Tab-separated table of C-alpha atoms and ligand atoms in Angstrom:
chain	number	residue	atom	x	y	z
J	25	UNK	CA	-10.700	-83.440	219.796
J	26	UNK	CA	-8.606	-80.071	219.031
J	27	UNK	CA	-8.452	-77.926	222.220
J	28	UNK	CA	-6.958	-74.243	222.132
J	29	UNK	CA	-3.338	-74.665	223.610
J	30	UNK	CA	-1.855	-72.798	226.225
J	31	UNK	CA	1.484	-73.180	226.893
J	32	UNK	CA	3.642	-71.651	229.823
J	33	UNK	CA	7.118	-70.999	230.030
J	34	UNK	CA	8.512	-71.120	234.074
J	35	UNK	CA	11.810	-70.835	235.334
J	36	UNK	CA	13.789	-67.778	237.144
J	37	UNK	CA	14.277	-64.469	236.023
J	38	UNK	CA	16.905	-64.326	232.945
J	39	UNK	CA	16.191	-68.067	232.269
J	40	UNK	CA	15.556	-67.156	228.814
J	41	UNK	CA	12.041	-67.263	228.488
J	42	UNK	CA	11.480	-64.073	226.735
J	43	UNK	CA	13.687	-65.159	223.916
J	44	UNK	CA	12.493	-68.411	223.865
J	45	UNK	CA	8.682	-67.619	223.939
J	46	UNK	CA	9.510	-64.747	220.881
J	47	UNK	CA	10.827	-67.463	218.572
J	48	UNK	CA	7.900	-69.841	219.641
J	49	UNK	CA	5.222	-67.119	218.731
J	50	UNK	CA	6.960	-66.526	215.639
J	51	UNK	CA	6.929	-69.917	214.816
J	52	UNK	CA	3.417	-70.896	215.275
J	53	UNK	CA	1.479	-67.987	215.374
J	54	UNK	CA	0.748	-68.217	219.124
J	55	UNK	CA	0.282	-65.027	220.970
J	56	UNK	CA	3.363	-64.374	223.342
J	57	UNK	CA	1.687	-62.866	226.661
J	58	UNK	CA	4.579	-61.637	229.023
J	59	UNK	CA	3.207	-60.200	232.451
J	60	UNK	CA	6.672	-58.713	232.965
J	61	UNK	CA	6.451	-56.864	229.529
J	62	UNK	CA	2.676	-56.102	230.500
J	63	UNK	CA	3.609	-54.546	233.517
J	64	UNK	CA	6.094	-51.997	232.243
J	65	UNK	CA	4.065	-50.931	229.779
J	66	UNK	CA	1.505	-49.794	232.274
J	67	UNK	CA	4.263	-48.249	234.187
J	68	UNK	CA	5.584	-46.545	231.272
J	69	UNK	CA	2.196	-45.113	230.344
J	70	UNK	CA	1.344	-44.412	233.977
J	71	UNK	CA	-1.738	-46.111	234.575
J	72	UNK	CA	-3.406	-47.003	237.642
J	73	UNK	CA	-2.112	-50.633	237.875
J	74	UNK	CA	1.492	-49.149	236.772
J	75	UNK	CA	1.477	-46.671	239.929
J	76	UNK	CA	0.929	-49.167	241.978
J	77	UNK	CA	3.260	-51.625	240.446
J	78	UNK	CA	6.471	-49.345	240.105
J	79	UNK	CA	7.455	-49.303	243.450
J	80	UNK	CA	7.218	-52.967	243.852
J	81	UNK	CA	8.912	-53.975	240.409
J	82	UNK	CA	11.893	-51.990	241.259
J	83	UNK	CA	12.271	-53.303	244.243
J	84	UNK	CA	12.437	-56.808	242.871
J	85	UNK	CA	9.232	-57.701	244.305
J	86	UNK	CA	5.804	-59.693	242.897
J	87	UNK	CA	2.997	-57.343	242.140
J	88	UNK	CA	-0.191	-58.503	244.379
J	89	UNK	CA	-1.975	-61.837	242.448
J	90	UNK	CA	-5.252	-60.142	242.263
J	91	UNK	CA	-3.706	-56.921	240.463
J	92	UNK	CA	-1.774	-59.412	237.690
J	93	UNK	CA	-4.849	-61.950	237.523
J	94	UNK	CA	-7.306	-58.595	236.655
J	95	UNK	CA	-4.446	-57.746	233.989
J	96	UNK	CA	-4.644	-61.237	232.626
J	97	UNK	CA	-8.367	-61.683	232.510
J	98	UNK	CA	-8.322	-58.395	230.446
J	99	UNK	CA	-6.197	-59.505	228.161
J	100	UNK	CA	-7.795	-62.957	227.741
J	101	UNK	CA	-10.465	-61.276	226.590
J	102	UNK	CA	-9.275	-59.623	223.652
J	103	UNK	CA	-10.105	-61.939	220.397
J	104	UNK	CA	-6.286	-63.347	219.702
J	105	UNK	CA	-6.072	-66.497	220.901
J	106	UNK	CA	-7.103	-68.761	218.362
J	107	UNK	CA	-3.705	-70.237	217.674
J	108	UNK	CA	-3.105	-70.307	221.483
J	109	UNK	CA	-1.254	-68.504	224.143
J	110	UNK	CA	2.136	-68.790	225.456
J	111	UNK	CA	2.228	-67.426	229.142
J	112	UNK	CA	5.881	-66.075	229.830
J	113	UNK	CA	6.518	-65.216	233.848
J	114	UNK	CA	2.613	-65.916	234.644
J	115	UNK	CA	1.824	-67.452	236.806
J	116	UNK	CA	4.135	-66.910	239.269
J	117	UNK	CA	2.416	-67.555	242.816
J	118	UNK	CA	0.422	-70.929	243.308
J	119	UNK	CA	-2.745	-68.773	244.176
J	120	UNK	CA	-2.002	-67.115	240.221
J	121	UNK	CA	-1.701	-70.595	238.864
J	122	UNK	CA	-4.928	-72.233	240.160
J	123	UNK	CA	-6.738	-69.127	239.071
J	124	UNK	CA	-5.385	-69.647	235.570
J	125	UNK	CA	-6.510	-73.522	235.835
J	126	UNK	CA	-10.333	-72.424	236.820
J	127	UNK	CA	-9.999	-69.887	233.288
J	128	UNK	CA	-8.435	-72.005	230.946
J	129	UNK	CA	-11.188	-74.486	231.612
J	130	UNK	CA	-14.150	-72.517	231.370
J	131	UNK	CA	-12.440	-70.629	228.003
J	132	UNK	CA	-12.414	-74.520	226.552
J	133	UNK	CA	-8.389	-74.856	226.617
J	134	UNK	CA	-6.796	-78.257	227.457
J	135	UNK	CA	-4.217	-79.125	229.931
J	136	UNK	CA	-1.644	-76.308	229.482
J	137	UNK	CA	1.754	-77.149	228.410
J	138	UNK	CA	3.963	-76.060	231.366
J	139	UNK	CA	7.986	-75.977	230.699
J	140	UNK	CA	10.549	-75.343	233.264
J	141	UNK	CA	13.338	-73.329	232.132
J	142	UNK	CA	15.935	-74.326	234.578
J	143	UNK	CA	19.649	-72.883	234.969
J	144	UNK	CA	22.068	-72.244	237.973
J	145	UNK	CA	22.227	-68.961	239.906
J	146	UNK	CA	25.701	-67.963	238.635
J	147	UNK	CA	24.575	-67.863	235.141
J	148	UNK	CA	21.385	-66.160	235.787
J	149	UNK	CA	23.589	-63.357	237.190
J	150	UNK	CA	25.282	-62.999	233.777
J	151	UNK	CA	22.553	-63.202	231.974
J	152	UNK	CA	20.430	-60.498	233.954
J	153	UNK	CA	23.384	-57.955	234.321
J	154	UNK	CA	24.327	-58.458	230.426
J	155	UNK	CA	21.014	-57.790	229.351
J	156	UNK	CA	20.018	-54.631	227.059
J	157	UNK	CA	16.430	-54.577	225.031
J	158	UNK	CA	15.297	-52.831	222.419
J	159	UNK	CA	13.079	-49.858	223.265
J	160	UNK	CA	11.254	-49.725	219.574
J	161	UNK	CA	10.542	-53.822	218.899
J	162	UNK	CA	11.476	-55.896	222.863
J	163	UNK	CA	13.891	-57.581	221.172
J	164	UNK	CA	16.514	-59.201	223.747
J	165	UNK	CA	20.250	-59.426	223.355
J	166	UNK	CA	23.005	-59.733	225.739
J	167	UNK	CA	26.507	-57.747	225.829
J	168	UNK	CA	28.157	-61.480	226.899
J	169	UNK	CA	26.596	-64.249	225.051
J	170	UNK	CA	24.396	-62.417	221.986
J	171	UNK	CA	25.574	-59.071	221.374
J	172	UNK	CA	24.094	-57.079	218.752
J	173	UNK	CA	26.085	-56.345	215.792
J	174	UNK	CA	26.395	-52.037	216.463
J	175	UNK	CA	26.590	-51.889	220.406
J	176	UNK	CA	23.418	-50.109	221.809
J	177	UNK	CA	21.771	-50.534	218.738
J	178	UNK	CA	19.056	-53.022	217.561
J	179	UNK	CA	19.991	-54.885	214.842
J	180	UNK	CA	16.184	-55.657	213.462
J	181	UNK	CA	14.966	-52.067	213.715
J	182	UNK	CA	17.668	-50.139	214.328
J	183	UNK	CA	15.886	-48.864	218.153
J	184	UNK	CA	17.904	-48.072	220.966
J	185	UNK	CA	18.928	-50.667	223.727
J	186	UNK	CA	18.118	-50.171	227.125
J	187	UNK	CA	18.763	-51.956	230.266
J	188	UNK	CA	16.362	-52.512	232.887
J	189	UNK	CA	16.270	-50.689	235.946
J	190	UNK	CA	15.851	-54.325	238.298
J	191	UNK	CA	18.580	-55.734	236.212
J	192	UNK	CA	20.679	-53.841	238.745
J	193	UNK	CA	22.507	-56.635	240.892
J	194	UNK	CA	20.682	-55.545	244.430
J	195	UNK	CA	17.172	-56.385	242.785
J	196	UNK	CA	18.450	-59.375	241.234
J	197	UNK	CA	18.808	-60.871	244.303
J	198	UNK	CA	15.522	-59.842	245.380
J	199	UNK	CA	13.687	-61.253	242.313
J	200	UNK	CA	15.859	-64.390	242.800
J	201	UNK	CA	14.788	-64.794	246.340
J	202	UNK	CA	10.930	-63.998	245.171
J	203	UNK	CA	11.277	-67.092	242.314
J	204	UNK	CA	12.708	-69.451	244.894
J	205	UNK	CA	10.203	-68.628	247.709
J	206	UNK	CA	6.830	-67.741	245.581
J	207	UNK	CA	7.296	-69.631	241.942
J	208	UNK	CA	9.647	-72.304	242.279
J	209	UNK	CA	7.171	-74.337	244.022
J	210	UNK	CA	4.789	-74.549	240.793
J	211	UNK	CA	7.326	-77.101	239.747
J	212	UNK	CA	5.711	-79.153	242.266
J	213	UNK	CA	2.090	-78.329	241.423
J	214	UNK	CA	2.256	-79.068	237.948
J	215	UNK	CA	4.229	-81.974	237.900
J	216	UNK	CA	1.368	-83.548	239.967
J	217	UNK	CA	-0.902	-82.763	237.420
J	218	UNK	CA	1.349	-84.386	234.856
J	219	UNK	CA	2.024	-81.591	232.592
J	220	UNK	CA	5.844	-80.526	233.475
J	221	UNK	CA	8.634	-80.471	231.125
J	222	UNK	CA	12.070	-79.444	231.950
J	223	UNK	CA	14.481	-78.103	229.509
J	224	UNK	CA	18.280	-77.471	230.410
J	225	UNK	CA	17.939	-73.508	229.749
J	226	UNK	CA	22.001	-73.505	230.360
J	227	UNK	CA	22.517	-74.298	226.685
J	228	UNK	CA	23.017	-71.871	223.633
J	229	UNK	CA	19.688	-70.132	222.582
J	230	UNK	CA	19.561	-72.486	219.354
J	231	UNK	CA	19.891	-75.701	221.981
J	232	UNK	CA	17.088	-74.484	224.127
J	233	UNK	CA	14.888	-73.866	220.772
J	234	UNK	CA	15.384	-76.908	219.668
J	235	UNK	CA	14.255	-78.686	222.772
J	236	UNK	CA	11.456	-76.255	222.874
J	237	UNK	CA	10.229	-76.811	219.409
J	238	UNK	CA	9.866	-80.866	219.787
J	239	UNK	CA	7.935	-80.332	222.986
J	240	UNK	CA	5.424	-77.408	221.585
J	241	UNK	CA	5.400	-80.068	217.970
J	242	UNK	CA	4.618	-83.155	220.243
J	243	UNK	CA	1.769	-81.190	222.078
J	244	UNK	CA	0.532	-79.787	218.843
J	245	UNK	CA	0.946	-83.112	217.080
J	246	UNK	CA	-1.420	-84.642	219.956
J	247	UNK	CA	-4.085	-82.186	219.580
J	248	UNK	CA	-4.485	-82.832	216.491
J	249	UNK	CA	-2.969	-78.503	215.188
J	250	UNK	CA	-0.753	-80.335	212.878
N	25	ADP	P1	13.886	-64.488	230.934
N	25	ADP	O1	12.335	-63.814	230.186
N	25	ADP	O2	13.674	-65.863	231.387
N	25	ADP	O3	14.058	-63.011	232.021
N	25	ADP	P2	15.311	-63.204	228.458
N	25	ADP	O4	14.823	-64.209	227.536
N	25	ADP	O5	15.325	-62.124	228.617
N	25	ADP	O6	14.531	-64.167	230.137
N	25	ADP	O7	16.443	-63.395	228.820
N	25	ADP	C1	17.966	-63.114	229.873
N	25	ADP	C2	19.005	-62.771	229.137
N	25	ADP	O8	19.789	-64.021	228.731
N	25	ADP	C3	19.512	-61.759	227.906
N	25	ADP	O9	20.069	-61.222	227.908
N	25	ADP	C4	19.321	-63.010	226.738
N	25	ADP	O10	19.796	-62.314	225.603
N	25	ADP	C5	19.938	-64.094	227.566
N	25	ADP	N1	19.885	-65.358	227.002
N	25	ADP	C6	18.757	-65.724	226.913
N	25	ADP	N2	18.994	-67.489	226.644
N	25	ADP	C7	20.350	-67.502	226.753
N	25	ADP	C8	20.817	-68.802	226.509
N	25	ADP	N3	20.338	-69.744	226.164
N	25	ADP	N4	22.075	-68.548	226.757
N	25	ADP	C9	22.685	-67.054	227.186
N	25	ADP	N5	22.040	-66.322	227.073
N	25	ADP	C10	20.861	-66.308	226.810
N	26	AMP	P1	9.904	-59.975	234.411
N	26	AMP	O1	9.761	-58.981	232.977
N	26	AMP	O2	8.921	-61.182	234.096
N	26	AMP	O3	11.155	-60.319	234.736
N	26	AMP	O4	8.754	-59.684	235.410
N	26	AMP	C1	9.624	-58.169	235.994
N	26	AMP	C2	8.718	-58.054	237.207
N	26	AMP	O5	7.213	-57.809	237.023
N	26	AMP	C3	8.906	-58.870	238.637
N	26	AMP	O6	9.914	-59.242	239.377
N	26	AMP	C4	7.414	-58.402	239.073
N	26	AMP	O7	7.620	-57.232	240.154
N	26	AMP	C5	6.470	-58.196	238.073
N	26	AMP	N1	5.841	-59.253	237.692
N	26	AMP	C6	5.971	-59.960	236.299
N	26	AMP	N2	5.179	-61.290	236.119
N	26	AMP	C7	4.739	-61.105	237.488
N	26	AMP	C8	3.420	-61.924	238.002
N	26	AMP	N3	3.053	-62.981	237.139
N	26	AMP	N4	2.871	-62.096	239.596
N	26	AMP	C9	3.277	-61.087	239.805
N	26	AMP	N5	4.167	-60.208	239.703
N	26	AMP	C10	5.117	-60.566	238.230
């Protein structure tokens, strides 16, 4: 039987979830759903949610579960889920994971395929402090490992590259602590459900991408999507 498919990209801030989710979404037609991007958009638009989330994100802490779940439920009600979803940066706490299980089940999704992008903390610091993002299309660069052709300018659309306020060293420390405290336990949660895959995300972007493609294609074959 063919189910709608949900992929979950787990892993610490800076592991490469956004970079890889964009690639998989482009290849597969699945919708890329990053709660970080959605929250940053709410902040820049100055919505009620954005006003609540802004100071929390600036401190590197997690936005409360109820706010995140409401945002996700509204997003999932939009009709572009036919090819499935790639969740990036969500769920981030055990209550979010449990509530997502319920949503997926009642919306007719199969069990999610969860991929943990695993990478050591010293590499994460370099990735986060070197990250620059296109202010127009959201393309992700790294001044050390994946620089744009012209400094400060996006290769794709010529947009201005910007650095995230929460990629400063002091905030990064708190974000990594929040990951260890609240999000890392999700690997055990999904391991127990038998849906966890681990990918060595210390490898270069193309190698990580190949490993992820294999997992995605295997899941699609199993579900009769290929
Ligand atoms: P996340 O979404 O997990 O926070 P990103 O995809 O934004 O992570 O990547 C964080 C930074 O690391 C970016 O600057 C990106 O260009 C860089 N990056 C991503 N994957 C790799 C990789 N495999 N090797 C080196 N740098 C990477
Ligand atoms: P990210 O872009 O995934 O690094 O997320 C940036 C920030 O947004 C985090 O440091 C949190 O403050 C907030 N955030 C993103 N996703 C979630 C989530 N699922 N739960 C709680 N907070 C989140």
